[in-house]
Short mmCIF file of C-alpha atoms in Angstrom, two decimals:
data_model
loop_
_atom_site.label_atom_id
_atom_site.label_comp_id
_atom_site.label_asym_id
_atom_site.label_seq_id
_atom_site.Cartn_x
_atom_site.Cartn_y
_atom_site.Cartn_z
CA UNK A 1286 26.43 17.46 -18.64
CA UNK A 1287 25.39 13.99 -19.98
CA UNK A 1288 24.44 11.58 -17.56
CA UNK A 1289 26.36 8.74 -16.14
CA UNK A 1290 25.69 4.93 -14.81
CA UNK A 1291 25.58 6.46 -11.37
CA UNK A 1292 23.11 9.57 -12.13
CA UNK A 1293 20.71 6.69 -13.93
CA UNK A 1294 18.23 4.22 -12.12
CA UNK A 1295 16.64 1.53 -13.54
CA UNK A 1296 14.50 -0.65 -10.89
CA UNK A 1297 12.98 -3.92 -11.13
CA UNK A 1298 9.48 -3.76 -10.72
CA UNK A 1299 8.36 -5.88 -7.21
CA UNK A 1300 5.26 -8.65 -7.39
CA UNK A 1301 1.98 -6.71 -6.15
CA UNK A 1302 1.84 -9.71 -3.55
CA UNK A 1303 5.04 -8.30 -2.22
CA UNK A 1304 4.21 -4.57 -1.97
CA UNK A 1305 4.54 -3.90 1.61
CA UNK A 1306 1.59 -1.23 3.12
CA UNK A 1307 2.14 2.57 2.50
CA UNK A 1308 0.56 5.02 4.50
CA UNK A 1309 0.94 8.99 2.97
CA UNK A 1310 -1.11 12.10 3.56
CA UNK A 1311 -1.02 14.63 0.94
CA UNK A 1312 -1.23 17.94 0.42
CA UNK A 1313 -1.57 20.49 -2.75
CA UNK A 1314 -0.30 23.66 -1.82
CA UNK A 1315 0.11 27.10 -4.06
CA UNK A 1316 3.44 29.22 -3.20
CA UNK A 1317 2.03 32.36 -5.58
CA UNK A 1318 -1.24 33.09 -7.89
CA UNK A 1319 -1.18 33.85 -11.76
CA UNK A 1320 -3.73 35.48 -14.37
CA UNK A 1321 -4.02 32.98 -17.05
CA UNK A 1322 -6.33 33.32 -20.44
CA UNK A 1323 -8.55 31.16 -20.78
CA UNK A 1324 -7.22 29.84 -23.96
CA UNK A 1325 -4.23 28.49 -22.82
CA UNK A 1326 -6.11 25.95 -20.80
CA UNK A 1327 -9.43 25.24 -23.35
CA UNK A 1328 -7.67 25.78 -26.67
CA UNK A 1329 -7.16 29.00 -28.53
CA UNK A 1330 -10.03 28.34 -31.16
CA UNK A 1331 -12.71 27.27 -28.49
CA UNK A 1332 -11.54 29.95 -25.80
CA UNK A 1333 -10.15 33.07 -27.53
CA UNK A 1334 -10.90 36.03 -26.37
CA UNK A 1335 -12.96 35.20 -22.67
CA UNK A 1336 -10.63 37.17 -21.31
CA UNK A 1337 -8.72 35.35 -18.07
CA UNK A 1338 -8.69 33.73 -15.17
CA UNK A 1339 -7.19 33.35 -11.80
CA UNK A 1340 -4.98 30.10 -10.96
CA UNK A 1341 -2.91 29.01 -8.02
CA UNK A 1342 0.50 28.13 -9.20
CA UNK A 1343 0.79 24.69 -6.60
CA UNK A 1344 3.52 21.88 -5.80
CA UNK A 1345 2.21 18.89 -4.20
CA UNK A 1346 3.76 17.20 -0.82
CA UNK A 1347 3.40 13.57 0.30
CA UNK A 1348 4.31 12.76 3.78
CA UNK A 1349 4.77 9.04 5.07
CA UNK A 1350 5.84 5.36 3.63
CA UNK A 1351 5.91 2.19 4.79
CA UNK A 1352 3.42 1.42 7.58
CA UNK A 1353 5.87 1.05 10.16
CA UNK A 1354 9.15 2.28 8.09
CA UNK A 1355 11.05 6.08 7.76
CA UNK A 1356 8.71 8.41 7.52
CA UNK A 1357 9.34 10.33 4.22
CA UNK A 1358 8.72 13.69 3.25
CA UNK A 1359 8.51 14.15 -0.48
CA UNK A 1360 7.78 16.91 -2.86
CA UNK A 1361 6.33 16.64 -6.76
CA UNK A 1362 7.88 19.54 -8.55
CA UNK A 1363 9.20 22.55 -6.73
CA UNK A 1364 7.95 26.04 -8.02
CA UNK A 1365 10.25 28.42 -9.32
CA UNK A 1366 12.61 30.83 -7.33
CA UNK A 1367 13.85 33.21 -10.04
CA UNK A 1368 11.90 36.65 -9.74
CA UNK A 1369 11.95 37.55 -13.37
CA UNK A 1370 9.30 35.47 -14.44
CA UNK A 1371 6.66 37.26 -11.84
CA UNK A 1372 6.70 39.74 -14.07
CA UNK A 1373 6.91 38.03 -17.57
CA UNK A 1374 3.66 35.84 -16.52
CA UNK A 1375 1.79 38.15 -14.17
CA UNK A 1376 2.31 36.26 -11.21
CA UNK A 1377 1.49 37.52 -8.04
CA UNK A 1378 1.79 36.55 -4.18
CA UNK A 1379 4.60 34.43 -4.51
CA UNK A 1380 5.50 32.60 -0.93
CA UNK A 1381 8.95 31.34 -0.54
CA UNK A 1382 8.64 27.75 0.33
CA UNK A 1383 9.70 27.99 4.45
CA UNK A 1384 6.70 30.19 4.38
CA UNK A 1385 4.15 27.64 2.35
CA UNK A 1386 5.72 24.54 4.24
CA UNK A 1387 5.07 26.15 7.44
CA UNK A 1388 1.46 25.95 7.25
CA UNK A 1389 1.75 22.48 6.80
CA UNK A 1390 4.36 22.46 10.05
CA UNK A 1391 7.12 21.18 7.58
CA UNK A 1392 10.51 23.20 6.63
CA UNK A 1393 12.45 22.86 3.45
CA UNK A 1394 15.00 21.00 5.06
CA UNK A 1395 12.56 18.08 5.93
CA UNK A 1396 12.13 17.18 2.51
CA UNK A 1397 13.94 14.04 1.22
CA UNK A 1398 12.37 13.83 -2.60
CA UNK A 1399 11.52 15.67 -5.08
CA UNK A 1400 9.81 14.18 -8.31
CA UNK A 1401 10.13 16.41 -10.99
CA UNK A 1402 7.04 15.90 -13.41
CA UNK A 1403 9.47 18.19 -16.32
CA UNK A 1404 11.86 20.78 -16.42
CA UNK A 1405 9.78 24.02 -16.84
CA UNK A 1406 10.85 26.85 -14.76
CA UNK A 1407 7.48 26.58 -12.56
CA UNK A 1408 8.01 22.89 -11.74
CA UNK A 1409 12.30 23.02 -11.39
CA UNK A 1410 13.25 26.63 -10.74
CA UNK A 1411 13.36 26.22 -6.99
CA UNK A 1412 14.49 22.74 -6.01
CA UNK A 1413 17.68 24.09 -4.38
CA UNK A 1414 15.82 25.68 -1.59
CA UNK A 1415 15.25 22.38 -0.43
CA UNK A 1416 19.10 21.63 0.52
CA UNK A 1417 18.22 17.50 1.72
CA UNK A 1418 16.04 16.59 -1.22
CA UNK A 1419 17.22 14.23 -4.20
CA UNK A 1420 15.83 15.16 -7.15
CA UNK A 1421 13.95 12.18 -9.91
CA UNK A 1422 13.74 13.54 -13.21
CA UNK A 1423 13.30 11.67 -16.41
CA UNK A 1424 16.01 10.74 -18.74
CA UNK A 1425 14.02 11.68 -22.14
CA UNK A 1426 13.09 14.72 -20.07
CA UNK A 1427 16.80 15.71 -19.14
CA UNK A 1428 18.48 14.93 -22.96
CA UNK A 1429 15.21 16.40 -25.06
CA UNK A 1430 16.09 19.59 -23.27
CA UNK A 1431 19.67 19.25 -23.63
CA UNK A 1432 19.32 18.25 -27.14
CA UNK A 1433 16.94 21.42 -27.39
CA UNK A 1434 19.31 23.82 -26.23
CA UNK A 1435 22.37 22.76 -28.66
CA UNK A 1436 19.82 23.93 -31.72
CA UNK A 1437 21.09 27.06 -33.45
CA UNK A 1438 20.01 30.44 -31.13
CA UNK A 1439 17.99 31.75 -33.74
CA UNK A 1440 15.57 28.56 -33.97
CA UNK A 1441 13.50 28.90 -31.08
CA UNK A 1442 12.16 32.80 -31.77
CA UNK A 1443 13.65 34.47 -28.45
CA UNK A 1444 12.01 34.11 -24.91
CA UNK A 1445 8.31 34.62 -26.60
CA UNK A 1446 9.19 31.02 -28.53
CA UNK A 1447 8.95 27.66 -27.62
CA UNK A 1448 12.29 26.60 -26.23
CA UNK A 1449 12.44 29.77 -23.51
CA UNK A 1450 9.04 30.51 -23.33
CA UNK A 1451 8.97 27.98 -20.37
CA UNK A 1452 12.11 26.78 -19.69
CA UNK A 1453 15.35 28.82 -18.29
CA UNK A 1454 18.33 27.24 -19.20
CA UNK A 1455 20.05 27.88 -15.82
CA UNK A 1456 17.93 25.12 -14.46
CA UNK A 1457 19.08 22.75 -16.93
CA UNK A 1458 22.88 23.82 -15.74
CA UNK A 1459 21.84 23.57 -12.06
CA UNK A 1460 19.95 20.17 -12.42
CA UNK A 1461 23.55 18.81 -14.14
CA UNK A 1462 25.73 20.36 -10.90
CA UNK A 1463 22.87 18.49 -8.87
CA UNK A 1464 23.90 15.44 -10.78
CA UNK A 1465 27.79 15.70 -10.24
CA UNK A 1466 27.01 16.13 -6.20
CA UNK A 1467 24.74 12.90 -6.61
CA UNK A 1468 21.60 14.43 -5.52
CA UNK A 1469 20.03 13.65 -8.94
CA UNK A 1470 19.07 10.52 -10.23
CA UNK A 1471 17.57 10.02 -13.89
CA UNK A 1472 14.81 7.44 -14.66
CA UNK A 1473 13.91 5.25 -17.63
CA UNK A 1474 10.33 4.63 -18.10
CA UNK A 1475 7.71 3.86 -15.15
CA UNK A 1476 10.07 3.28 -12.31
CA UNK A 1477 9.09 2.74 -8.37
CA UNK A 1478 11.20 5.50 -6.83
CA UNK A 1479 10.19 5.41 -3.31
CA UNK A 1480 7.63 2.64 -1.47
CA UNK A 1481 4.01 2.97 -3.07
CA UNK A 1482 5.11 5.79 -5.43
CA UNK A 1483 5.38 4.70 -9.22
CA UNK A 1484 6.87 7.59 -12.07
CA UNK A 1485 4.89 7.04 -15.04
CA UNK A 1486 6.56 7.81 -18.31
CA UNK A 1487 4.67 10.31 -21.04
CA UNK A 1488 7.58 10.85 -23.32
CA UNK A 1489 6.93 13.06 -26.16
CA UNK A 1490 3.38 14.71 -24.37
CA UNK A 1491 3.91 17.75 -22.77
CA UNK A 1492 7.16 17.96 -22.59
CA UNK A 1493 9.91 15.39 -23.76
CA UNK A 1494 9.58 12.89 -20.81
CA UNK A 1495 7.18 14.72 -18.71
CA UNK A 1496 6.51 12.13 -15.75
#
């Protein structure tokens, strides 16, 4: 689904003199664990074969705003839901996120926002178990994808390739329906989305518009 006016933001950036106070605690929190090699995080010439290592797979949750003003309860990226990858990626311990919001006395419902830093499965794959939340994703992130997924089926060398090594195409569909409900909203470039919380722009880094 292409975007329209109404799925796209484009905000005009305030005078620092008239940035009124924010207040947010935040928290990193891991929904499940995963045994990584070492080389995909130092390089595989520098790190090949030390064998791996333990990481928490984590979103990150930012409760407040304005001094004063609605208190907000915002996510950045949202784990993934689908079960197949536990097994593709030797994940283990996954928590569903009532259970990891709990500890923090939250529940999914009480989040408002979710910033999606890019479309991978681990940062996407989950947002609709947070029923309230509007999601912020990118624009170059949303259309690289897109763009991505029109190439011929053969180009990207199965799931062990680039395109679906990471990504599952049913979040790409499910981000779209989020978009024709209005509970997605794409952004162009560093954009204030919410009161003392700026999306920066890295197009073409990680991912196409990873934020």
């Amino acid at each position: 689904m292409p975007p329209t006016k109404k799925n796209r933001a484009a905000l005009s950036p305030r005078l620092i003199g008239e940035q009124p106070p924010t207040d947010y605690s935040i928290w990193t929190v891991a929904y499940c664990q995963a045994d990584m090699p070492y080389d995909f995080f130092g390089g595989s010439g520098l790190m090949s074969n030390q064998g791996t290592i333990q990481i928490p797979m984590v979103y990150t949750v930012l409760v407040g705003g304005e001094v004063g003003g609605k208190k907000r309860v915002i996510l950045v990226d949202a784990g993934f839901g689908n079960q197949d990858w536990m097994s593709r990626y030797n994940f283990f311990g996954w928590e569903d996120p009532r259970t990891v919001l709990a500890k923090i006395k939250l529940i999914p419902e009480d989040v408002d926002t979710i910033l999606v830093t890019h479309l991978h499965f681990d940062h996407i794959g989950n947002f609709s178990a947070f029923p309230n939340a509007q999601l912020y994703i990118q624009l170059d992130e949303y259309m690289g994808w897109l763009r991505t997924l029109a190439l011929p089926h053969d180009f990207g060398g199965g799931e062990r390739g680039w395109i679906l090594s990471s990504l599952d195409p049913q979040d790409i569909h499910n981000v779209a329906i989020a978009m024709s409900q209005n509970k997605a909203t794409l952004i162009e470039g560093d954009v204030e989305v919410l009161p003392g919380i700026t999306a920066h722009l890295a197009k073409d880094s990680h991912t196409f518009g990873t934020q």
